[in-house]
Amino acid sequence: MRRAAILISLLVAGCRELDVTPPSPTVVAPASFDETSSIGAPSASLDLAHWWIVWRDPLLDRLIAEALAGNPDLRIAKARVEEARALVTVAESALYPTLGADAGLWEADVKWRNPVVDFIPGKARRVDAHIGGLAASWEPDIFGGRSYDAEAARANAAGVEEQSNGARMIVVSEVAQNYQDAKGLQRRLLVLDHSVETLGKLLRYVEARYQAGQALAYDVTLVRERLETQRSKRPDLLSALETRQRRLAVLTGRPPEPPVSLPAPGPFLVPSPPRGQLPSETLERRPDVRARVDVVRARIASLTSAKTDLLPRFQIEFLGQDGRLHFQGIPGLQGTGGLVGLTAHLPIFTAGRIEANIAANDARLEAAVADYDKSVLQALEDVENAYGRRRGLDRRSERLYAALIGARRNHQASRGLYEGGRKTFGDVLNAELDVFERENDLLETQMAQSAVTIQLYRALGGGW
């Protein structure tokens, strides 16, 4: 043992100091988003974790709850989190001794060549033996290599959990998006059906005037053509609605048939966008950014662990066994023994393997920090783009609403002017259709407002 102690002292004296200085991120988040100057005062008591409640729709709440419980992607993400946590236990097990039990039993026939044995009565030919015991080994983590491996595993597990949070956020936003699209398509179908009904009445009206000689055949043909054009739009809208309903079923973990049933369409609500959010809070909340932080932590730990391969490694071994050996005709041998050993290893020549592994881990750390910077930039861009799109759609919605009011007034005026001979029937028809087009345009814009609001909540890191 004294020799071992001397050897360990020499090896420790020759150790190199671990020096891991991770590169610093280069992206600095701004103090605020540009939206603060154009959207208004901060939102009061905003619940970003359950942002979908701003629509005040119990069915949407229920569908999201079902998706969180039964969506296959979330079940996969949960299983991956459990796998990553189990791998942490695997890595941490290297910090502790390994203990095992061994046992053996043998029996054989022996043909003796020793002439002395020939004088043994019965000429023994049978041999049997058994042995059993305990073996233990332990590598003391003197320089922390195994501890850094465990830290890397914990950081990886935390990153996988953040990815699971991100998957949850995506599923929630997909449910909300498809649900709002479905409600908007229902409203558009109502507008379309109303236009078809109105044009049907108008066709009967102009046909009666044509029979009375007060209208032209051209007027009848024109109304019929516009009526068929409106009717041709219905199958496409209906197909789009059914697609959203089937998608909602799949997102909640059910077969696409039958699709999710929706109540009768009501007013299409477009909630106000969230206001007063800070970039620093957003980055701390976003699962993708948080996952990149965990990756950087894991890479730092892996690089440090790789550098410990340059240092000595020690192994403590223990072997304790008890056994018996018996030759037929000869008294058996039995006994108990133990063995304790201490070994040390210092790499001298590895053909550059350890240095190359360190360089590879260093490059992975550089890439992880750059990926973190990229995720920060992407997060800031997502928020600014969503706010910018929402501002643009809000202005478009205001102007379309004003255009719709004007189209309705123009439609009312055109009827009277036509009766007075100051407008053609084509003018009346165009004014009628213009109302429907403005209503449809406004609904499409409101659907886009709703979609970008969902994107905004997702960009801000809400929903997990």
Short mmCIF file of N, CA and C in Angstrom, two decimals, residues 2 23 59 64 85 94 105 132 136 143 163 181 190 211-212 218 228 231 237 283 301 324 341-342 363 397 425 458:
data_model
loop_
_atom_site.label_atom_id
_atom_site.label_comp_id
_atom_site.label_asym_id
_atom_site.label_seq_id
_atom_site.Cartn_x
_atom_site.Cartn_y
_atom_site.Cartn_z
N ARG A 2 2.03 1.16 0.61
CA ARG A 2 2.89 2.34 0.62
C ARG A 2 3.32 2.69 -0.79
N PRO A 23 -17.58 30.35 -24.30
CA PRO A 23 -17.75 31.63 -25.01
C PRO A 23 -19.03 32.33 -24.57
N LEU A 59 -65.98 25.57 -25.25
CA LEU A 59 -65.65 24.45 -26.12
C LEU A 59 -64.16 24.47 -26.46
N ILE A 64 -58.79 22.01 -25.83
CA ILE A 64 -57.38 22.13 -25.44
C ILE A 64 -57.06 21.17 -24.30
N ARG A 85 -34.61 11.35 -18.07
CA ARG A 85 -34.43 11.29 -16.62
C ARG A 85 -33.80 9.96 -16.20
N ALA A 94 -22.26 6.00 -12.05
CA ALA A 94 -20.81 5.88 -12.15
C ALA A 94 -20.09 6.48 -10.95
N LEU A 105 -20.15 -23.82 -10.12
CA LEU A 105 -20.18 -25.23 -9.74
C LEU A 105 -19.64 -26.04 -10.90
N GLY A 132 -17.98 -19.35 -4.62
CA GLY A 132 -18.90 -18.22 -4.59
C GLY A 132 -18.30 -17.07 -3.82
N ALA A 136 -16.36 -6.24 -5.80
CA ALA A 136 -16.72 -4.82 -5.78
C ALA A 136 -15.61 -4.02 -6.44
N PHE A 143 -11.16 13.87 -9.76
CA PHE A 143 -11.08 15.10 -10.56
C PHE A 143 -12.43 15.50 -11.16
N GLN A 163 -38.14 20.96 -24.36
CA GLN A 163 -38.69 20.59 -25.67
C GLN A 163 -40.11 20.06 -25.51
N ASP A 181 -60.22 29.02 -37.02
CA ASP A 181 -60.43 28.92 -38.47
C ASP A 181 -61.79 28.32 -38.78
N LEU A 190 -72.14 31.29 -43.71
CA LEU A 190 -73.40 32.01 -43.47
C LEU A 190 -73.55 33.19 -44.42
N GLN A 211 -90.81 39.09 -67.53
CA GLN A 211 -92.09 38.61 -68.05
C GLN A 211 -93.05 39.77 -68.29
N ALA A 212 -92.90 40.81 -67.46
CA ALA A 212 -93.77 41.97 -67.61
C ALA A 212 -93.23 42.97 -68.62
N TYR A 218 -80.86 40.07 -70.75
CA TYR A 218 -79.48 40.21 -70.27
C TYR A 218 -79.45 40.30 -68.75
N GLU A 228 -74.86 31.42 -59.77
CA GLU A 228 -74.10 30.17 -59.89
C GLU A 228 -72.66 30.35 -59.43
N ARG A 231 -72.78 30.10 -55.71
CA ARG A 231 -73.01 28.71 -55.31
C ARG A 231 -71.74 27.87 -55.46
N LEU A 237 -65.44 26.06 -49.36
CA LEU A 237 -65.50 26.50 -47.97
C LEU A 237 -65.91 25.35 -47.05
N LEU A 283 -37.80 35.90 -23.26
CA LEU A 283 -36.69 34.95 -23.44
C LEU A 283 -36.61 33.98 -22.27
N ALA A 301 -20.31 20.90 -19.43
CA ALA A 301 -20.01 19.75 -18.58
C ALA A 301 -19.29 18.66 -19.38
N ARG A 324 -14.66 -24.79 -2.49
CA ARG A 324 -14.21 -26.14 -2.13
C ARG A 324 -13.86 -26.88 -3.40
N GLY A 341 -7.26 -4.44 -4.26
CA GLY A 341 -6.26 -3.88 -5.15
C GLY A 341 -6.53 -2.41 -5.45
N LEU A 342 -5.51 -1.68 -5.72
CA LEU A 342 -5.59 -0.27 -6.10
C LEU A 342 -4.77 -0.09 -7.36
N ALA A 363 -15.74 22.43 -29.91
CA ALA A 363 -16.49 22.89 -31.08
C ALA A 363 -18.00 22.77 -30.85
N SER A 397 -58.68 45.95 -40.92
CA SER A 397 -60.02 45.62 -40.43
C SER A 397 -60.86 46.88 -40.25
N PHE A 425 -79.77 47.88 -63.88
CA PHE A 425 -79.92 46.73 -63.00
C PHE A 425 -78.56 46.14 -62.64
N ARG A 458 -47.93 32.55 -28.80
CA ARG A 458 -46.92 31.51 -28.90
C ARG A 458 -45.51 32.10 -28.93
#
